[in-house]
Short mmCIF file of C-alpha atoms in Angstrom, two decimals:
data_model
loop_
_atom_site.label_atom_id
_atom_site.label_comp_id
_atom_site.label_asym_id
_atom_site.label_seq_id
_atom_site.Cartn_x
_atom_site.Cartn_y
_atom_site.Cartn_z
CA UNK A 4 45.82 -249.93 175.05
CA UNK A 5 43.45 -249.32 177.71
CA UNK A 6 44.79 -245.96 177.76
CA UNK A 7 44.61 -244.97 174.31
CA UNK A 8 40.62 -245.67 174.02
CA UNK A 9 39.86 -243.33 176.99
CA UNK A 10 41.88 -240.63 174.86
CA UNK A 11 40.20 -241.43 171.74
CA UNK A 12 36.64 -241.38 174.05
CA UNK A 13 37.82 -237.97 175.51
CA UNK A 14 38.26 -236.78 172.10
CA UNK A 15 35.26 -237.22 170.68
CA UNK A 16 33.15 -236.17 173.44
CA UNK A 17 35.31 -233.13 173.50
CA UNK A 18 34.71 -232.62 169.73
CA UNK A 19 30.90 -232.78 169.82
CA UNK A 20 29.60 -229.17 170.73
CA UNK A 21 31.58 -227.87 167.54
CA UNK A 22 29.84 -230.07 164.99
CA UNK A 23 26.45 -229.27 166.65
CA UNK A 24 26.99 -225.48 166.10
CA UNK A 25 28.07 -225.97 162.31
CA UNK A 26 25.27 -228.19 161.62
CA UNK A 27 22.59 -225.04 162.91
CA UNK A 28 24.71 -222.98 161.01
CA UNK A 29 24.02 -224.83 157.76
CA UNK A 30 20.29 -225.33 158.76
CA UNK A 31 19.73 -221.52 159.18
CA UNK A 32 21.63 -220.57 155.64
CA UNK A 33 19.03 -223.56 153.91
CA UNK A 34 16.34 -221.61 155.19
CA UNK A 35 17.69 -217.79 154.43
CA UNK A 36 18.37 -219.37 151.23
CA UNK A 37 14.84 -220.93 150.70
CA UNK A 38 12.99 -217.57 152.26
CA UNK A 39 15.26 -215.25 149.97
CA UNK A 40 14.25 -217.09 147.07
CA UNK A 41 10.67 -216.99 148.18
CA UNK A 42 10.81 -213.12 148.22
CA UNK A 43 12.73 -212.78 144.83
CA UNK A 44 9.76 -215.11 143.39
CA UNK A 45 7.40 -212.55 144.99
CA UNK A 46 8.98 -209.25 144.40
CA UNK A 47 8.79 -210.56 140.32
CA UNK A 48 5.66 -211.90 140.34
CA UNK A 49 4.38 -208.60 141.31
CA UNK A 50 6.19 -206.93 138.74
CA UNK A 51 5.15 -208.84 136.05
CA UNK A 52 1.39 -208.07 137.38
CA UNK A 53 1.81 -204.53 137.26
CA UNK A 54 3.77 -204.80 134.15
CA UNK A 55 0.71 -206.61 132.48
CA UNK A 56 -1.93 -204.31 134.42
CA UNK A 57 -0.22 -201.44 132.73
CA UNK A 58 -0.23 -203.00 129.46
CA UNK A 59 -3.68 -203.84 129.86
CA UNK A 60 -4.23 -200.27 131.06
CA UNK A 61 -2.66 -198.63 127.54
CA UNK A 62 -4.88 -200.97 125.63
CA UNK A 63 -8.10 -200.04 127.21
CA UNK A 64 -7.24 -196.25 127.09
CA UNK A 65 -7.31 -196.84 123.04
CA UNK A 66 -10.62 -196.67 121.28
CA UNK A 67 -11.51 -199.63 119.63
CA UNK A 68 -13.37 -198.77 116.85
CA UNK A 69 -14.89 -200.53 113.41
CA UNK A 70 -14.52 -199.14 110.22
CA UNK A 71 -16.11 -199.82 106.77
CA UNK A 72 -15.40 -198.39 102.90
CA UNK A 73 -17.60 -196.16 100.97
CA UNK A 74 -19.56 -198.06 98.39
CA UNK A 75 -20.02 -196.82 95.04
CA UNK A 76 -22.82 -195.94 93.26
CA UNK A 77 -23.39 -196.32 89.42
CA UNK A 78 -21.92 -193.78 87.08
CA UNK A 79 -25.25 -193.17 85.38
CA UNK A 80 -28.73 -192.75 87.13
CA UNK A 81 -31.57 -190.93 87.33
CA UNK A 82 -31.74 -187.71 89.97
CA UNK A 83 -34.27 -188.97 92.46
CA UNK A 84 -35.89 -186.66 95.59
CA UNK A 85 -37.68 -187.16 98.45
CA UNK A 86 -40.71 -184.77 97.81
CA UNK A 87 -44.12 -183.79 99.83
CA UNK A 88 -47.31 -183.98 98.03
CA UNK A 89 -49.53 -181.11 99.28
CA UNK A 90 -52.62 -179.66 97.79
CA UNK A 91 -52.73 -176.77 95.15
CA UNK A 92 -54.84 -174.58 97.33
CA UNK A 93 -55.76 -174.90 101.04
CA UNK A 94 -57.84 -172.96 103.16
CA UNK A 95 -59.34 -172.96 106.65
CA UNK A 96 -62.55 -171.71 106.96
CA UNK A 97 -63.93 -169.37 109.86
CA UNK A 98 -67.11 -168.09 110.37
CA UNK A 99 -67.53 -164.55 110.25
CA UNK A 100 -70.84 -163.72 113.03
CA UNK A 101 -70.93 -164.93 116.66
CA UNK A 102 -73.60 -167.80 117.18
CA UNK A 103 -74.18 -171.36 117.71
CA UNK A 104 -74.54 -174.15 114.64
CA UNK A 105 -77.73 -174.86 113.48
CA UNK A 106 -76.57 -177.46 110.75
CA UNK A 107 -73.62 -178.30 108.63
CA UNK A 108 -74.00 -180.21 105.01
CA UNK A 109 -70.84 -181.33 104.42
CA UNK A 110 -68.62 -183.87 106.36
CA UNK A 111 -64.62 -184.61 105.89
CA UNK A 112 -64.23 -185.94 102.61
CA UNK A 113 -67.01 -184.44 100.64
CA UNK A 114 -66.20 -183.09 97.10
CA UNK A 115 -67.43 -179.30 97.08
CA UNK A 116 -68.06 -176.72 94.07
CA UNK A 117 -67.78 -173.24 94.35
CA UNK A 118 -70.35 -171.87 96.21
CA UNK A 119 -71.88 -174.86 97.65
CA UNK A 120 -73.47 -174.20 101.18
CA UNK A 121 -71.53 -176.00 104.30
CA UNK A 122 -73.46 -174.87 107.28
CA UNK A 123 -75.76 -172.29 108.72
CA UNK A 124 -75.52 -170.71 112.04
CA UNK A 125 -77.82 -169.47 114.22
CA UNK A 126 -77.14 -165.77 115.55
CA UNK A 127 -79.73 -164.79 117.42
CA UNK A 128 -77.86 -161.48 119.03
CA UNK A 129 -77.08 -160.68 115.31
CA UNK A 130 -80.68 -160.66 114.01
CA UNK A 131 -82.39 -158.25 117.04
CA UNK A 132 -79.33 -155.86 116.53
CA UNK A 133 -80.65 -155.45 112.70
CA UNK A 134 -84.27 -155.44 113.72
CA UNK A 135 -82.89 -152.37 116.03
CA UNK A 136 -81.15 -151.00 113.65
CA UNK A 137 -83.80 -151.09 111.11
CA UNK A 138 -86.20 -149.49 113.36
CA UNK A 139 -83.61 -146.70 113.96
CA UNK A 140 -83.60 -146.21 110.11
CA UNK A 141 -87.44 -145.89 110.28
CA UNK A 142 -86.93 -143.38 112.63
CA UNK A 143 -84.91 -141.06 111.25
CA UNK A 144 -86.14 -141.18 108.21
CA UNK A 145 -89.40 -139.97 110.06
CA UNK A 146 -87.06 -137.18 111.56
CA UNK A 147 -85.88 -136.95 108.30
CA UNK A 148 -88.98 -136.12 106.22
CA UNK A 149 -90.45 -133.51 109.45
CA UNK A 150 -87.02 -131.48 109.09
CA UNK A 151 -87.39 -131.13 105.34
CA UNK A 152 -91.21 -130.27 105.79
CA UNK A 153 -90.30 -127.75 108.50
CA UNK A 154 -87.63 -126.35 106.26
CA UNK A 155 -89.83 -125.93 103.29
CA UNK A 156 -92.47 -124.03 105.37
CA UNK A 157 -89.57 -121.62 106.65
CA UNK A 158 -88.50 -120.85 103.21
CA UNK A 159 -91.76 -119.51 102.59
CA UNK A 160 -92.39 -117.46 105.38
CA UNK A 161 -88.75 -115.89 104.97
CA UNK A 162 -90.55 -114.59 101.77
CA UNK A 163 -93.43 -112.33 103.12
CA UNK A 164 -90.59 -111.51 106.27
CA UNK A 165 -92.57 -113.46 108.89
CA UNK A 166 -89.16 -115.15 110.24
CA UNK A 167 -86.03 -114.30 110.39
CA UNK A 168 -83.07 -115.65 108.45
CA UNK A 169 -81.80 -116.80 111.26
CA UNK A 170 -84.64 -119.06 112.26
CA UNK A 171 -84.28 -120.35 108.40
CA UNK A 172 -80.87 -121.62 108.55
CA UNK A 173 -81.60 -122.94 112.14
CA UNK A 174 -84.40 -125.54 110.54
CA UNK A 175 -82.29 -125.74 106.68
CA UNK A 176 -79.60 -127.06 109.12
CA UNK A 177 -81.16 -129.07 111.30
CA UNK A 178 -82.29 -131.00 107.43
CA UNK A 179 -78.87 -131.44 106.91
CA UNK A 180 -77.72 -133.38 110.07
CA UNK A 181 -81.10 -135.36 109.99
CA UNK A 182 -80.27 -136.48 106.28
CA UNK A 183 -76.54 -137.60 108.06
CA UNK A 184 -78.45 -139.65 110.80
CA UNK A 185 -80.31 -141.54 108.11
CA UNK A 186 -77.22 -142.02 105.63
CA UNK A 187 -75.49 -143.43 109.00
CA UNK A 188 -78.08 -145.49 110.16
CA UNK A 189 -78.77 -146.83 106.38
CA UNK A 190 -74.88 -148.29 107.14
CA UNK A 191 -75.52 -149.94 110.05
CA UNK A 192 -78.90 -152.10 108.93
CA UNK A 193 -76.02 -152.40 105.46
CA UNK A 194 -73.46 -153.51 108.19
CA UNK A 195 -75.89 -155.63 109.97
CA UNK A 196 -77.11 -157.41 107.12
CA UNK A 197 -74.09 -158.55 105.35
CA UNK A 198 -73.38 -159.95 109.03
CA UNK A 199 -76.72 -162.06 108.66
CA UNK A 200 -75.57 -163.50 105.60
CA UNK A 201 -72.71 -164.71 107.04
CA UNK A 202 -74.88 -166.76 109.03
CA UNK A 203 -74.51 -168.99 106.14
CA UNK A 204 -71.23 -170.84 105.25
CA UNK A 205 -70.59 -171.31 101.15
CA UNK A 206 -67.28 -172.67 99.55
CA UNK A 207 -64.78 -170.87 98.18
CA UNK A 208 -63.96 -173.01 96.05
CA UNK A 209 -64.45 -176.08 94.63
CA UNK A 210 -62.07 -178.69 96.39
CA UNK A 211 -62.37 -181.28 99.17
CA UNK A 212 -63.41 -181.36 102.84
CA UNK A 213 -60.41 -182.11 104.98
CA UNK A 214 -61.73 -181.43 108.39
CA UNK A 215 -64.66 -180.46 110.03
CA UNK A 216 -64.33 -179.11 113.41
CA UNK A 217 -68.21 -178.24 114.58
CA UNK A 218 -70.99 -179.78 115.36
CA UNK A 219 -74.72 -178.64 116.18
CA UNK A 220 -75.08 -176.63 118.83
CA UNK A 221 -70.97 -175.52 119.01
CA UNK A 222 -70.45 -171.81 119.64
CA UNK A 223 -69.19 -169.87 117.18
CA UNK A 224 -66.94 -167.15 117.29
CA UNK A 225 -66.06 -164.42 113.96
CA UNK A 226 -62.60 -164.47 112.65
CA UNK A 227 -59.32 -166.95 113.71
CA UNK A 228 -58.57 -164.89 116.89
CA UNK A 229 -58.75 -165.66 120.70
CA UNK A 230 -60.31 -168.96 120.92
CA UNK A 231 -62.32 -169.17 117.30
CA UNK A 232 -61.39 -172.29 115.47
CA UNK A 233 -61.94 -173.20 111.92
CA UNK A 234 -65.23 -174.75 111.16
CA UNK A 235 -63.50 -176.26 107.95
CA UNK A 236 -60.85 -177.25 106.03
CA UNK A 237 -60.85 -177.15 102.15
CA UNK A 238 -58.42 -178.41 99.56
CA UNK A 239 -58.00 -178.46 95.97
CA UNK A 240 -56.29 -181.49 94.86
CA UNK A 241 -56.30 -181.21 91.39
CA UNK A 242 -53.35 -180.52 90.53
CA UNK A 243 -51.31 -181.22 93.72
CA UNK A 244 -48.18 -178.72 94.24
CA UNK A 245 -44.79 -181.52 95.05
CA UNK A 246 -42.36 -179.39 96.76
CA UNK A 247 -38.45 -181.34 96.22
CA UNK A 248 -35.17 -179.52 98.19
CA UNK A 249 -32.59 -179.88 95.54
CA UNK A 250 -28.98 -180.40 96.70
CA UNK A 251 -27.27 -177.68 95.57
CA UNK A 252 -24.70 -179.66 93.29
CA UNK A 253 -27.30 -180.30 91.62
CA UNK A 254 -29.60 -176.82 91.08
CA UNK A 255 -27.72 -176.22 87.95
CA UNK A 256 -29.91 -179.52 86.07
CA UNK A 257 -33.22 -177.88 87.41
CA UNK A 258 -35.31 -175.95 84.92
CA UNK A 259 -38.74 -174.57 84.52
CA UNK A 260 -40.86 -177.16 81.89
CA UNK A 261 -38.16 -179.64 83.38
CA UNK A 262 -40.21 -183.31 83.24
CA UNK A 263 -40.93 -185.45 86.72
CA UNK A 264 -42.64 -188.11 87.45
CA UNK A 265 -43.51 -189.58 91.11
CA UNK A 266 -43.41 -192.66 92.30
CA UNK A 267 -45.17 -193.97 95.19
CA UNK A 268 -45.02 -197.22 97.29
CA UNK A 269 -48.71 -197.81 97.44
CA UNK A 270 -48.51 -197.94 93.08
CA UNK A 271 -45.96 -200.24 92.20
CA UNK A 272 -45.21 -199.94 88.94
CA UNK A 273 -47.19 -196.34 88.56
CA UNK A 274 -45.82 -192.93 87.55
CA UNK A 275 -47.75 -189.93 87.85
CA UNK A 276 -45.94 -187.14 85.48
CA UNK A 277 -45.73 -183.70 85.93
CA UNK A 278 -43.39 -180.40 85.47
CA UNK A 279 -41.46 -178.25 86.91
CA UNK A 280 -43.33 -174.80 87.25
CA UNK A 281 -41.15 -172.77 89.69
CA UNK A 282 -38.26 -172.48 91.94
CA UNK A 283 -37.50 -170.19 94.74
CA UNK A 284 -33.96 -168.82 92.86
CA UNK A 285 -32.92 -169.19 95.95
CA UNK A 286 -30.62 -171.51 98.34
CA UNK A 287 -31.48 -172.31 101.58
CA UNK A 288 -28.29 -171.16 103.36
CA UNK A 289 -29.83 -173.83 106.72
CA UNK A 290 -29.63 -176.79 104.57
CA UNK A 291 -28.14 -175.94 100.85
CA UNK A 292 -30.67 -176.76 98.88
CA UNK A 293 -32.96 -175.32 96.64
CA UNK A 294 -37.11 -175.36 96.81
CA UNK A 295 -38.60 -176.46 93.32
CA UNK A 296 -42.29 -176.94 92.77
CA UNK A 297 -43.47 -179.44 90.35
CA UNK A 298 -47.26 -179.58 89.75
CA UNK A 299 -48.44 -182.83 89.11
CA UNK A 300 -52.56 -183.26 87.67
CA UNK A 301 -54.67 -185.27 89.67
CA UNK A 302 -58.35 -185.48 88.14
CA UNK A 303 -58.98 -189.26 89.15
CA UNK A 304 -58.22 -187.93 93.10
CA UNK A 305 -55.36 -191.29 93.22
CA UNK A 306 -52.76 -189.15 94.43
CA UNK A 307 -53.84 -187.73 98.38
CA UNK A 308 -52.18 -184.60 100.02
CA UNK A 309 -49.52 -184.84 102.62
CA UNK A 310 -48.18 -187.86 101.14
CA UNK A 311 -44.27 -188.99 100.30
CA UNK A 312 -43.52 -189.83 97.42
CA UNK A 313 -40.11 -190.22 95.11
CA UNK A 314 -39.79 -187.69 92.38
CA UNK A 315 -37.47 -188.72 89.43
CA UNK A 316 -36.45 -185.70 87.47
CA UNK A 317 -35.65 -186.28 83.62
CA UNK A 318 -31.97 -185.61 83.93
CA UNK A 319 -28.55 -188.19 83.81
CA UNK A 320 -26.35 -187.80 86.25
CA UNK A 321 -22.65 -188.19 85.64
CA UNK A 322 -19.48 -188.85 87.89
CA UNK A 323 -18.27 -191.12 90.44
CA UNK A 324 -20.07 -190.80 93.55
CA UNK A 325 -20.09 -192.57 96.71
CA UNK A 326 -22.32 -194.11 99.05
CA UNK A 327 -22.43 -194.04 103.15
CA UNK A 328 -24.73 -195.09 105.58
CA UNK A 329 -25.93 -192.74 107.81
CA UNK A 330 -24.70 -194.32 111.13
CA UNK A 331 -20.33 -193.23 109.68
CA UNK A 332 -21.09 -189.71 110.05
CA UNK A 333 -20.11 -187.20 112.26
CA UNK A 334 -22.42 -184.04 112.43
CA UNK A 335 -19.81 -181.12 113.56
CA UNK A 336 -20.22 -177.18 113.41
CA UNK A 337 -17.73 -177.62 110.35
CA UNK A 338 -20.22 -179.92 108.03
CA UNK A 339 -20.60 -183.77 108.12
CA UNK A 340 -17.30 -185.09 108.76
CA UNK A 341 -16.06 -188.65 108.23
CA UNK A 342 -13.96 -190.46 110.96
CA UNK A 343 -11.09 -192.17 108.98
CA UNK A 344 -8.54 -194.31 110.26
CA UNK A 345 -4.74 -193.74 108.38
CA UNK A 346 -1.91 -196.34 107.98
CA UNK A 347 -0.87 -194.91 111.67
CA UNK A 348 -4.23 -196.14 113.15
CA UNK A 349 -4.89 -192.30 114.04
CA UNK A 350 -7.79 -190.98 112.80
CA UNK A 351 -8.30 -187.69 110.44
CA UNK A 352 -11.18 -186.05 110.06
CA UNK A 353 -11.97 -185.37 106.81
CA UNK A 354 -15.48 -183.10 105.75
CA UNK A 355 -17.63 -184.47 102.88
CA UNK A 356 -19.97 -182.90 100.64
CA UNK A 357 -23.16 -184.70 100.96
CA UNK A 358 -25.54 -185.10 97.69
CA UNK A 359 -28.80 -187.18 98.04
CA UNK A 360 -30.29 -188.49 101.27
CA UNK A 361 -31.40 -192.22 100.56
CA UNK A 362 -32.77 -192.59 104.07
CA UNK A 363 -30.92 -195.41 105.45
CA UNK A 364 -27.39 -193.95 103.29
CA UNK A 365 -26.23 -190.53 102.09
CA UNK A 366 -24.89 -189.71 98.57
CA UNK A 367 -20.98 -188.47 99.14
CA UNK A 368 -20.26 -186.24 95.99
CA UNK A 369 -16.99 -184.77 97.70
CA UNK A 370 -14.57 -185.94 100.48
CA UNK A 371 -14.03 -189.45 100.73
CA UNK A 372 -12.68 -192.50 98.39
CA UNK A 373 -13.33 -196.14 98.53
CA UNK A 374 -10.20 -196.98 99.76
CA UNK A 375 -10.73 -195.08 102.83
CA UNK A 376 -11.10 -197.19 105.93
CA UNK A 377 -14.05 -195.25 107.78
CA UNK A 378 -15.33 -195.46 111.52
CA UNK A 379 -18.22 -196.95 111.77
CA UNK A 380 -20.78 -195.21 114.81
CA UNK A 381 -18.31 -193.21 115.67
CA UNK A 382 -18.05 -191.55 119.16
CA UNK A 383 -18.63 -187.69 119.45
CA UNK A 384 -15.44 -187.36 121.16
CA UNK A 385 -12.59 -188.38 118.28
CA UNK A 386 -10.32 -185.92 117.09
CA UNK A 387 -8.24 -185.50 114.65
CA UNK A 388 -4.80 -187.55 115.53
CA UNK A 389 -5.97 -189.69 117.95
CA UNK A 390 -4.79 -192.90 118.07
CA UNK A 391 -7.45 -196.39 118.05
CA UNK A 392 -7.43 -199.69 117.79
CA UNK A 393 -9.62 -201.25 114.62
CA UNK A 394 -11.92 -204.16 115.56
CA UNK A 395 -11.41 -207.10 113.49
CA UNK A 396 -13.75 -209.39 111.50
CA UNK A 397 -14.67 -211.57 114.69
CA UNK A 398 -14.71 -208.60 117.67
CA UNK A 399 -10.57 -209.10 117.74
CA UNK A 400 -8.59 -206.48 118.39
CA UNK A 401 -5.92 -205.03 115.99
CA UNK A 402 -3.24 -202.06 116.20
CA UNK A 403 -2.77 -201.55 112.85
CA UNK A 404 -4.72 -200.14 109.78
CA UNK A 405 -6.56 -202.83 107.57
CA UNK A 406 -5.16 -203.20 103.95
CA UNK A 407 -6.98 -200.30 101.93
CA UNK A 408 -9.17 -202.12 99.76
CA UNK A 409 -12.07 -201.05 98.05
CA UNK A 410 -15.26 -202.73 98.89
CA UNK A 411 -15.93 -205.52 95.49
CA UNK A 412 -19.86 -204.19 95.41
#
């Protein structure tokens, strides 16, 4: 008995180092395993970073862009222009002598008639050069009358041979060129004294005072070269002259005798009525349209030069148009071009022909349909094909086209 516990002992003791070795062996594979799994975890996490970086990546390399739909405008309305109010006739006025400003009579805004005096100057270097002149008149007119006498007295003696012929024609000629030396000298006091009366300063005609550029005691210099500057300006405002660049779709309703009235903000409610009197049969090839003058009367003064005002022309137009605000157009050497956005969410350019300019908004006559979804502030850079990504309703973003429907105004 004895014996068989000391085996048993022996036996286990014996059988200890094994078990030891097998346990580290598990321990180590627990933690391989745990590590390894650790990695894997790792190793996919980073994946699915740089698979969502490079999704994120596509998306911001796609314009986002907003798009709108042509509105339309009403089938039947009145053909209204932008046009410039300017004044029938306007002229600057110079001076015409060198001197300084003794006094001026009329100030900016002063109603003037023909011939009404403005200013006077004072040209002192003017009025001794006549006063010289006019002496050298006198004096060869004194010249003048001792040749003739001389002459005369030669004549005679040539008759009784006391001189010779030669001597005759000597004197007859010296006559001659002293009757040139007055007839020259007569044109330079004639010279001279229409350059006095310059020294005065009438109207042309009858109009208003615009500006007035001198004062008393300002040097003046003749004519509008160098460093000369108008004294005045003058402008006839009755009638006024309202220039109007006509689209050329629409040239073909523009007539001579054809009825238009303005309308300006400052007059609600107030036409002023006029005609058109002339067109320059020809269109500007810069900006298509045509120049038409319509010449409005203006006895009352209302109506002012350089002002804006609407000018309604006495035609219907007819046809569906469209309207777009200015900030969906693209400005390309082609023509104005519209951004718009297919069922593909690429974009195609499309070019539009452009009618009236309502400021804020553009007529479209040609080029686009209400069902077209259209970039709004489009970048310079689109092209045609390129793919974006329309901006939804609340600043979402969308990959595909929205449903083509025309806008209910």
């Amino acid at each position: 008995m004895i014996e068989t516990v000391k085996e048993t002992k022996h036996d286990t003791n014996s059988s200890r180092p094994g078990g030891s070795r097998t346990r580290l062996l598990g321990w180590f594979t627990a933690l391989f395993v745990v590590f390894l799994l650790i990695g894997l975890y790792n190793v996919l996490e980073r994946r699915s970073e740089r698979g969502v970086l490079a999704q994120q990546t596509e998306k911001m390399s796609v314009p986002h862009v907003a798009v709108i739909h042509a509105t339309p405008v009403e089938a039947e309305s009145q053909l209204i222009l932008p046009g410039n109010v300017q004044s029938y006739v306007e002229s600057p006025i110079y001076a015409r002598t060198n001197g300084y400003l003794k006094k001026w009579y009329r100030d900016i805004g002063s109603h003037v008639k023909q011939g009404d005096l403005l200013a006077e100057i004072d040209t002192p270097e003017v009025d001794a050069q006549l006063a010289q002149a006019r002496a050298d008149l006198g004096t060869s007119q004194a010249n003048l009358k001792l040749a003739g006498i001389t002459a005369q007295r030669y004549e005679g003696l040539l008759k009784s041979d006391a001189v010779s012929k030669q001597e005759v024609d000597n004197y007859t000629g010296d006559y001659s060129a002293k009757q040139a030396m007055v007839q020259s000298a007569e044109a330079n006091v004639k010279r001279l004294e229409d350059m006095e009366s310059f020294k005065r300063v009438y109207a042309p005609f009858s109009g208003v005072i615009t500006q007035r550029n001198c004062d008393i005691g300002t040097l003046i210099n003749a004519g509008n070269g160098g460093n000369s500057k108008e004294m005045f300006d003058l402008a006839q405002t009755d009638p006024l002259r309202v220039y109007v660049s006509v689209p050329q779709t629409y040239v073909p309703s523009i007539s001579v005798g054809l009825k238009a009235c303005l309308q300006l903000t400052e007059f609600p409610g107030r036409q002023f009525c006029g005609r058109v009197v002339r067109t320059a049969n020809a269109v500007d090839p810069s900006s298509r349209t045509l120049l038409t003058e319509v010449d409005v009367p203006n006895p009352s003064g209302t109506l002012l030069q350089g002002e804006y005002a609407e000018v309604h022309f006495d035609v219907q137009l007819t046809g569906k148009r469209l309207s777009l605000p200015i900030n969906a157009l693209l400005f390309r050497p082609e023509g104005t071009m519209a951004a718009v956005v297919d069922s593909g969410s690429r974009i195609v350019l499309k070019k539009l022909i452009v009618g009236r300019d309502f400021g804020s908004s553009i007529e479209v006559l040609d080029g686009a349909t209400p069902q077209d979804a259209i970039v709004i502030n489009p970048p310079d850079s689109l092209e045609n094909g390129e793919q974006v990504a329309i901006s939804g309703p609340n600043g979402d973003q969308g990959n595909e086209a929205p449903d083509p429907k025309p806008d209910p105004k």
